[in-house]
Amino acid sequence: MTGSLQEALDQAASPVQLLRDSPASPHVFPVRAEFSNWRSEQNSWRTACALLDQSHHMTDLFLSGPGAEGLLRGLAVNSFANFPVDRAKQFIAVNHSGQLIGDAILAHLDEQSFNLVGHPMAIDWVQYHAETGGHDVEVSRDGNSIVRAGDPRLFRYELQGPTALALVEKLTGAPVPQLGFFHMGHLPIAGLQVRAIRHGMAGQPGYELFGPWAEGERVRDALLQAGGEFGLTQVGAKGYSTANLESGWVPSPVPAVFTDERLRGYREWLPASAAGSLGGSFDSADIEDYFLTPYELGYGRSVAFDHDFVGREALEALSRTPSRRKVTLVWNPDDVQDVMGSLLRPGLPAKYIDMPKARYALFQVDRVLQGGVTVGQSFDCGYIANEHSFVSLAAVDGLEDGAEVTVLWGEEPNSAKLQVEPHRQVPIRATVAPAPFVQYARESYRATH
């Protein structure tokens, strides 16, 4: 698609139809698919230590200047009351109605200097306001390796698992720094000062290490050389794409930017290619039925009303009303097996389930039913080898853990996307479970932060 998003919407029958038939592919990780096999690589962050390369699939926005923090504060639901240099946080942005636009990780690098990194939805929103809002701020964008020509500006490695801290101690020759969650420090590795954020993508202990791209190979070689005795395993795209299923993070909810007249200027600024694609059995003709609030994705504890920000008044009202809650849906193994087996039987097969990650659109939204009534939406889905379970993340209406529901899998009618093969829609039984699904992430890691 060419032109602006607003131009594409003006020419389309509806926002839903535009996204349903969009040729945009699901988000991919432009790194090696597997170093060994994705099941063993998943297991490494549970039993030993995993090394995940984040250098290529995310977008970076660098902001500097006297107006940088004010710009970010005015767009984030998060508090900035205690956000000094060498801290990071999950940055969450909503529209004027309190509906989610996107989230990313924000790092406070230096006085008046910040780095926002993640999927483009939140980054586009911040960049637009930086360029059009009269803020005293300079911005520089480094797209992911799918859209960028040349090397990334930064290397970024995730090191996590039960032996990650011991590996860091061996590399640095000193006790591991006592950094709190989302605090940053510097680690001496291979004669370099490497910046580290204390957190973990799969809900396991560890660090995100980053620095200038030219130093990345030297840091990675040092990690691999020292990591043998700690069970260090390189994780490829297949394994890495499932880490969020264990930690309970929904990576790409539909951004709430397609309808509000107050966002027309943003849509005229945003290229049509940023629209993304929509897939799944949830089939409302109204795009606003796909929008979510921070409360529905478990971000309520990040919302702070100690500052003015876009959407504050709406979120204050939403905070006083019941909300869907984020859960994990554990898919019935017999039903999953039956879907896979349909490929080997005569007739139109069910929608293909790809392992370890089953997505055929950037925004995957499937209908969750109970007694034939829609009770929620299911998003990211895939297989967790560590739990021997096929699961999805979902937002559901007031259902307790253990409740039985049905996920409707596949589209009817099939959309025009090239990623969608001819298929029939099938119901898959599922059981409501907590999010995060993994007990350690839920009770030990996440509970303390």
CSV table of C-alpha atoms in Angstrom, one decimal, residues 5 55 63 71 89 100 115 120 131 152 187 205 227-228 230 236 241 262 301 305 317 327 351 363 397 404 408:
chain,number,residue,atom,x,y,z
A,5,LEU,CA,-3.2,5.5,6.2
A,55,SER,CA,19.2,-6.6,17.4
A,63,LEU,CA,14.9,11.2,21.8
A,71,LEU,CA,6.8,14.8,25.3
A,89,LYS,CA,9.9,1.0,32.0
A,100,LEU,CA,-4.5,1.2,23.6
A,115,ASN,CA,15.6,5.3,23.9
A,120,PRO,CA,6.3,0.4,15.6
A,131,GLU,CA,7.6,16.1,14.8
A,152,PRO,CA,21.5,-1.6,13.3
A,187,LEU,CA,28.9,-4.5,33.0
A,205,PRO,CA,16.0,-13.8,35.7
A,227,GLY,CA,28.7,-19.9,28.6
A,228,GLY,CA,29.5,-23.5,28.0
A,230,PHE,CA,26.4,-22.7,32.3
A,236,GLY,CA,16.6,-18.6,17.1
A,241,SER,CA,8.8,-15.9,19.1
A,262,ARG,CA,-9.1,13.7,16.6
A,301,ARG,CA,-0.9,-1.2,37.8
A,305,PHE,CA,-3.0,9.6,37.4
A,317,ALA,CA,-13.6,6.6,34.0
A,327,VAL,CA,-5.7,-14.9,30.9
A,351,LYS,CA,-7.1,-23.8,9.5
A,363,PHE,CA,-3.2,-8.6,14.5
A,397,ASP,CA,-15.3,-11.4,30.6
A,404,GLU,CA,-14.2,-24.1,30.0
A,408,LEU,CA,-13.1,-20.5,17.2
